Amino acid sequence: MKLRRVVVTGLGAVSPLGNNVPQIWENAVNGVSGAGPITRFDTYLFKTQFACEVKDFDPSQVMERRELRKVDNVTIYGVASAVEAIADSGLDFEKLDCNRIGVIYGEGIGGIGALEDEIRAYALNQEGGPRFSPFLVTKMIADMTAGIISIRYGLKGPNYVTTSACASSSNALIDAFDQIRLNRADVILAGGTEAPICPTGVGAFNAMHALSTRNDEPEKASRPFSKSRDGFVMAEGAACLVLEEYEHAVARGAKIYAEIVGSGLTADAYHITAPHPEGNGAMRVMNNALVEGGLTPADVDYINVHGTSTYAGDIAEVKAIKALFGEHAYKLNISSTKSMTGHLLGAAGAIEALLTVMAIKEGVVPPTINHVDGDEDPEIDYALNFTFNKAQKRDIKVALSNTFGFGGHNASIAFKKIEG
């Protein structure tokens, strides 16, 4: 069976850098941080009092009031990302076979905010027996985003959620890639969404010492590959990529951003939260993506790395890159867009894949911000080009997008420029 080609024909996102792709891309290229004090709840007693929140977002622009009361922000963000991506792609569902169009989204946590609100209300008012919202289940379960997008547009192809911690939406993209190239679908809206900024979300990650506590300068807290890094910055938002079979896209005259040519999935099989110290799983997952795409390490121009700004994670990923790419590692551009967006957890893979695709399209590598001279980690090789602080122009023919999750889940996607 000949595998079909898969291309990206539409993009949509809601993120701490903006509520549409042009705004997000402009801020990413200009090295803008999305971090600031948390406004969702009173953080007085919390070790971390900042995050990368979505700002100035009006949910009524994407869903009606009667729909909004049934869902959590995690679904609202996801729907918003799909609305923009569909418009960007030019898809006209009335002219297409919707039995061949699907929706696959990744979520790491789901509607944690809604669940927290209901439990708090139950604890405060137990007279007369337990009272819960009839919409708690639809707010809480992680598959609701894909379900609602499907219902909204009448899309009857593959429809489900993927969950693999911070690799969740990369898994969604890879699953969508496979569904299309195996001829199970022609188009899939693939992406991820997350809305974890609530007392439970922040408190839980604080308890495991995963978050930065740089409360005095939140916009500088995410500093991947710098010695003074002290954890990641929690973020929220969603991103959607319209994946489409190449001939299907050409036949309808769609614009094509890039082609997905390979993917990799591996497990560290090492620790529930820590990465393999030598980056073994990360090295193998990148290699798998290249092999599947018929590529060599020398073909790669740019890697949008996982780069969370945690001590162990950054070191392990650098080791993986050096082990796989050898001397070519020093010819790559490497950047962590998490330094600007923060860490969107289950949605990280989608927003970073989107930024990787934009980098290919625009010929610009977004920066890794917040590094300063004198803040070098002796365990990191600074002869590598981390694209510190300023975007760099580059003709990017092949790029990788890496995401790794608690539990040892690793995912890597290889994107290729469409020539001509």
JSON list of N, CA and C in Angstrom, two decimals, residues 341-377:
[
{"chain": "A", "resi": 341, "resn": "THR", "atom": "N", "xyz": [5.75, 31.52, 25.07]},
{"chain": "A", "resi": 341, "resn": "THR", "atom": "CA", "xyz": [4.35, 31.08, 25.27]},
{"chain": "A", "resi": 341, "resn": "THR", "atom": "C", "xyz": [4.11, 30.51, 26.66]},
{"chain": "A", "resi": 342, "resn": "GLY", "atom": "N", "xyz": [5.18, 30.12, 27.36]},
{"chain": "A", "resi": 342, "resn": "GLY", "atom": "CA", "xyz": [5.01, 29.28, 28.54]},
{"chain": "A", "resi": 342, "resn": "GLY", "atom": "C", "xyz": [4.72, 27.86, 28.09]},
{"chain": "A", "resi": 343, "resn": "HIS", "atom": "N", "xyz": [4.45, 26.99, 29.04]},
{"chain": "A", "resi": 343, "resn": "HIS", "atom": "CA", "xyz": [4.24, 25.57, 28.76]},
{"chain": "A", "resi": 343, "resn": "HIS", "atom": "C", "xyz": [2.75, 25.27, 28.76]},
{"chain": "A", "resi": 344, "resn": "LEU", "atom": "N", "xyz": [2.19, 25.01, 27.58]},
{"chain": "A", "resi": 344, "resn": "LEU", "atom": "CA", "xyz": [0.76, 24.74, 27.45]},
{"chain": "A", "resi": 344, "resn": "LEU", "atom": "C", "xyz": [0.40, 23.28, 27.77]},
{"chain": "A", "resi": 345, "resn": "LEU", "atom": "N", "xyz": [1.30, 22.56, 28.39]},
{"chain": "A", "resi": 345, "resn": "LEU", "atom": "CA", "xyz": [1.05, 21.17, 28.81]},
{"chain": "A", "resi": 345, "resn": "LEU", "atom": "C", "xyz": [0.54, 20.35, 27.61]},
{"chain": "A", "resi": 346, "resn": "GLY", "atom": "N", "xyz": [-0.68, 19.82, 27.69]},
{"chain": "A", "resi": 346, "resn": "GLY", "atom": "CA", "xyz": [-1.17, 18.98, 26.61]},
{"chain": "A", "resi": 346, "resn": "GLY", "atom": "C", "xyz": [-1.30, 19.68, 25.28]},
{"chain": "A", "resi": 347, "resn": "ALA", "atom": "N", "xyz": [-1.36, 21.00, 25.26]},
{"chain": "A", "resi": 347, "resn": "ALA", "atom": "CA", "xyz": [-1.46, 21.76, 24.01]},
{"chain": "A", "resi": 347, "resn": "ALA", "atom": "C", "xyz": [-0.10, 22.22, 23.50]},
{"chain": "A", "resi": 348, "resn": "ALA", "atom": "N", "xyz": [0.97, 21.91, 24.22]},
{"chain": "A", "resi": 348, "resn": "ALA", "atom": "CA", "xyz": [2.29, 22.41, 23.84]},
{"chain": "A", "resi": 348, "resn": "ALA", "atom": "C", "xyz": [2.71, 21.94, 22.45]},
{"chain": "A", "resi": 349, "resn": "GLY", "atom": "N", "xyz": [2.50, 20.68, 22.16]},
{"chain": "A", "resi": 349, "resn": "GLY", "atom": "CA", "xyz": [2.92, 20.15, 20.87]},
{"chain": "A", "resi": 349, "resn": "GLY", "atom": "C", "xyz": [2.23, 20.85, 19.71]},
{"chain": "A", "resi": 350, "resn": "ALA", "atom": "N", "xyz": [0.95, 21.19, 19.86]},
{"chain": "A", "resi": 350, "resn": "ALA", "atom": "CA", "xyz": [0.21, 21.83, 18.78]},
{"chain": "A", "resi": 350, "resn": "ALA", "atom": "C", "xyz": [0.68, 23.25, 18.53]},
{"chain": "A", "resi": 351, "resn": "ILE", "atom": "N", "xyz": [0.82, 24.05, 19.61]},
{"chain": "A", "resi": 351, "resn": "ILE", "atom": "CA", "xyz": [1.24, 25.44, 19.39]},
{"chain": "A", "resi": 351, "resn": "ILE", "atom": "C", "xyz": [2.67, 25.49, 18.87]},
{"chain": "A", "resi": 352, "resn": "GLU", "atom": "N", "xyz": [3.50, 24.56, 19.31]},
{"chain": "A", "resi": 352, "resn": "GLU", "atom": "CA", "xyz": [4.88, 24.55, 18.83]},
{"chain": "A", "resi": 352, "resn": "GLU", "atom": "C", "xyz": [5.00, 24.03, 17.41]},
{"chain": "A", "resi": 353, "resn": "ALA", "atom": "N", "xyz": [4.15, 23.07, 17.03]},
{"chain": "A", "resi": 353, "resn": "ALA", "atom": "CA", "xyz": [4.10, 22.63, 15.65]},
{"chain": "A", "resi": 353, "resn": "ALA", "atom": "C", "xyz": [3.64, 23.77, 14.75]},
{"chain": "A", "resi": 354, "resn": "LEU", "atom": "N", "xyz": [2.65, 24.51, 15.21]},
{"chain": "A", "resi": 354, "resn": "LEU", "atom": "CA", "xyz": [2.16, 25.67, 14.45]},
{"chain": "A", "resi": 354, "resn": "LEU", "atom": "C", "xyz": [3.28, 26.69, 14.24]},
{"chain": "A", "resi": 355, "resn": "LEU", "atom": "N", "xyz": [4.03, 26.99, 15.28]},
{"chain": "A", "resi": 355, "resn": "LEU", "atom": "CA", "xyz": [5.13, 27.96, 15.16]},
{"chain": "A", "resi": 355, "resn": "LEU", "atom": "C", "xyz": [6.25, 27.42, 14.28]},
{"chain": "A", "resi": 356, "resn": "THR", "atom": "N", "xyz": [6.46, 26.11, 14.31]},
{"chain": "A", "resi": 356, "resn": "THR", "atom": "CA", "xyz": [7.46, 25.49, 13.44]},
{"chain": "A", "resi": 356, "resn": "THR", "atom": "C", "xyz": [7.05, 25.63, 11.98]},
{"chain": "A", "resi": 357, "resn": "VAL", "atom": "N", "xyz": [5.78, 25.38, 11.69]},
{"chain": "A", "resi": 357, "resn": "VAL", "atom": "CA", "xyz": [5.27, 25.53, 10.33]},
{"chain": "A", "resi": 357, "resn": "VAL", "atom": "C", "xyz": [5.39, 26.98, 9.86]},
{"chain": "A", "resi": 358, "resn": "MET", "atom": "N", "xyz": [5.08, 27.91, 10.74]},
{"chain": "A", "resi": 358, "resn": "MET", "atom": "CA", "xyz": [5.22, 29.33, 10.39]},
{"chain": "A", "resi": 358, "resn": "MET", "atom": "C", "xyz": [6.69, 29.70, 10.13]},
{"chain": "A", "resi": 359, "resn": "ALA", "atom": "N", "xyz": [7.58, 29.11, 10.90]},
{"chain": "A", "resi": 359, "resn": "ALA", "atom": "CA", "xyz": [9.01, 29.36, 10.70]},
{"chain": "A", "resi": 359, "resn": "ALA", "atom": "C", "xyz": [9.45, 28.90, 9.31]},
{"chain": "A", "resi": 360, "resn": "ILE", "atom": "N", "xyz": [8.95, 27.74, 8.88]},
{"chain": "A", "resi": 360, "resn": "ILE", "atom": "CA", "xyz": [9.25, 27.25, 7.54]},
{"chain": "A", "resi": 360, "resn": "ILE", "atom": "C", "xyz": [8.68, 28.19, 6.48]},
{"chain": "A", "resi": 361, "resn": "LYS", "atom": "N", "xyz": [7.42, 28.57, 6.66]},
{"chain": "A", "resi": 361, "resn": "LYS", "atom": "CA", "xyz": [6.75, 29.43, 5.68]},
{"chain": "A", "resi": 361, "resn": "LYS", "atom": "C", "xyz": [7.42, 30.79, 5.56]},
{"chain": "A", "resi": 362, "resn": "GLU", "atom": "N", "xyz": [7.78, 31.38, 6.68]},
{"chain": "A", "resi": 362, "resn": "GLU", "atom": "CA", "xyz": [8.31, 32.75, 6.69]},
{"chain": "A", "resi": 362, "resn": "GLU", "atom": "C", "xyz": [9.82, 32.82, 6.58]},
{"chain": "A", "resi": 363, "resn": "GLY", "atom": "N", "xyz": [10.51, 31.69, 6.75]},
{"chain": "A", "resi": 363, "resn": "GLY", "atom": "CA", "xyz": [11.96, 31.71, 6.70]},
{"chain": "A", "resi": 363, "resn": "GLY", "atom": "C", "xyz": [12.57, 32.46, 7.87]},
{"chain": "A", "resi": 364, "resn": "VAL", "atom": "N", "xyz": [11.96, 32.31, 9.05]},
{"chain": "A", "resi": 364, "resn": "VAL", "atom": "CA", "xyz": [12.43, 32.98, 10.25]},
{"chain": "A", "resi": 364, "resn": "VAL", "atom": "C", "xyz": [12.37, 32.02, 11.42]},
{"chain": "A", "resi": 365, "resn": "VAL", "atom": "N", "xyz": [13.46, 31.93, 12.20]},
{"chain": "A", "resi": 365, "resn": "VAL", "atom": "CA", "xyz": [13.49, 31.10, 13.40]},
{"chain": "A", "resi": 365, "resn": "VAL", "atom": "C", "xyz": [13.15, 31.97, 14.60]},
{"chain": "A", "resi": 366, "resn": "PRO", "atom": "N", "xyz": [12.06, 31.68, 15.31]},
{"chain": "A", "resi": 366, "resn": "PRO", "atom": "CA", "xyz": [11.74, 32.47, 16.51]},
{"chain": "A", "resi": 366, "resn": "PRO", "atom": "C", "xyz": [12.77, 32.21, 17.60]},
{"chain": "A", "resi": 367, "resn": "PRO", "atom": "N", "xyz": [12.97, 33.16, 18.49]},
{"chain": "A", "resi": 367, "resn": "PRO", "atom": "CA", "xyz": [14.07, 33.05, 19.45]},
{"chain": "A", "resi": 367, "resn": "PRO", "atom": "C", "xyz": [13.74, 32.26, 20.70]},
{"chain": "A", "resi": 368, "resn": "THR", "atom": "N", "xyz": [14.81, 31.95, 21.43]},
{"chain": "A", "resi": 368, "resn": "THR", "atom": "CA", "xyz": [14.74, 31.52, 22.83]},
{"chain": "A", "resi": 368, "resn": "THR", "atom": "C", "xyz": [15.07, 32.75, 23.65]},
{"chain": "A", "resi": 369, "resn": "ILE", "atom": "N", "xyz": [14.10, 33.31, 24.35]},
{"chain": "A", "resi": 369, "resn": "ILE", "atom": "CA", "xyz": [14.36, 34.58, 25.05]},
{"chain": "A", "resi": 369, "resn": "ILE", "atom": "C", "xyz": [14.87, 34.34, 26.48]},
{"chain": "A", "resi": 370, "resn": "ASN", "atom": "N", "xyz": [15.31, 35.43, 27.08]},
{"chain": "A", "resi": 370, "resn": "ASN", "atom": "CA", "xyz": [15.66, 35.52, 28.51]},
{"chain": "A", "resi": 370, "resn": "ASN", "atom": "C", "xyz": [17.05, 34.99, 28.87]},
{"chain": "A", "resi": 371, "resn": "HIS", "atom": "N", "xyz": [17.89, 34.69, 27.89]},
{"chain": "A", "resi": 371, "resn": "HIS", "atom": "CA", "xyz": [19.26, 34.32, 28.23]},
{"chain": "A", "resi": 371, "resn": "HIS", "atom": "C", "xyz": [20.13, 35.57, 28.30]},
{"chain": "A", "resi": 372, "resn": "VAL", "atom": "N", "xyz": [20.98, 35.62, 29.32]},
{"chain": "A", "resi": 372, "resn": "VAL", "atom": "CA", "xyz": [21.91, 36.74, 29.46]},
{"chain": "A", "resi": 372, "resn": "VAL", "atom": "C", "xyz": [23.33, 36.21, 29.62]},
{"chain": "A", "resi": 373, "resn": "ASP", "atom": "N", "xyz": [24.29, 37.00, 29.18]},
{"chain": "A", "resi": 373, "resn": "ASP", "atom": "CA", "xyz": [25.68, 36.61, 29.33]},
{"chain": "A", "resi": 373, "resn": "ASP", "atom": "C", "xyz": [26.02, 36.41, 30.81]},
{"chain": "A", "resi": 374, "resn": "GLY", "atom": "N", "xyz": [26.77, 35.38, 31.09]},
{"chain": "A", "resi": 374, "resn": "GLY", "atom": "CA", "xyz": [27.15, 35.06, 32.46]},
{"chain": "A", "resi": 374, "resn": "GLY", "atom": "C", "xyz": [26.22, 34.06, 33.11]},
{"chain": "A", "resi": 375, "resn": "ASP", "atom": "N", "xyz": [25.15, 33.66, 32.38]},
{"chain": "A", "resi": 375, "resn": "ASP", "atom": "CA", "xyz": [24.19, 32.71, 32.92]},
{"chain": "A", "resi": 375, "resn": "ASP", "atom": "C", "xyz": [24.30, 31.37, 32.20]},
{"chain": "A", "resi": 376, "resn": "GLU", "atom": "N", "xyz": [25.55, 30.96, 31.96]},
{"chain": "A", "resi": 376, "resn": "GLU", "atom": "CA", "xyz": [25.79, 29.72, 31.22]},
{"chain": "A", "resi": 376, "resn": "GLU", "atom": "C", "xyz": [25.88, 28.53, 32.17]},
{"chain": "A", "resi": 377, "resn": "ASP", "atom": "N", "xyz": [25.25, 27.44, 31.78]},
{"chain": "A", "resi": 377, "resn": "ASP", "atom": "CA", "xyz": [25.28, 26.20, 32.53]},
{"chain": "A", "resi": 377, "resn": "ASP", "atom": "C", "xyz": [26.47, 25.38, 32.03]}
]
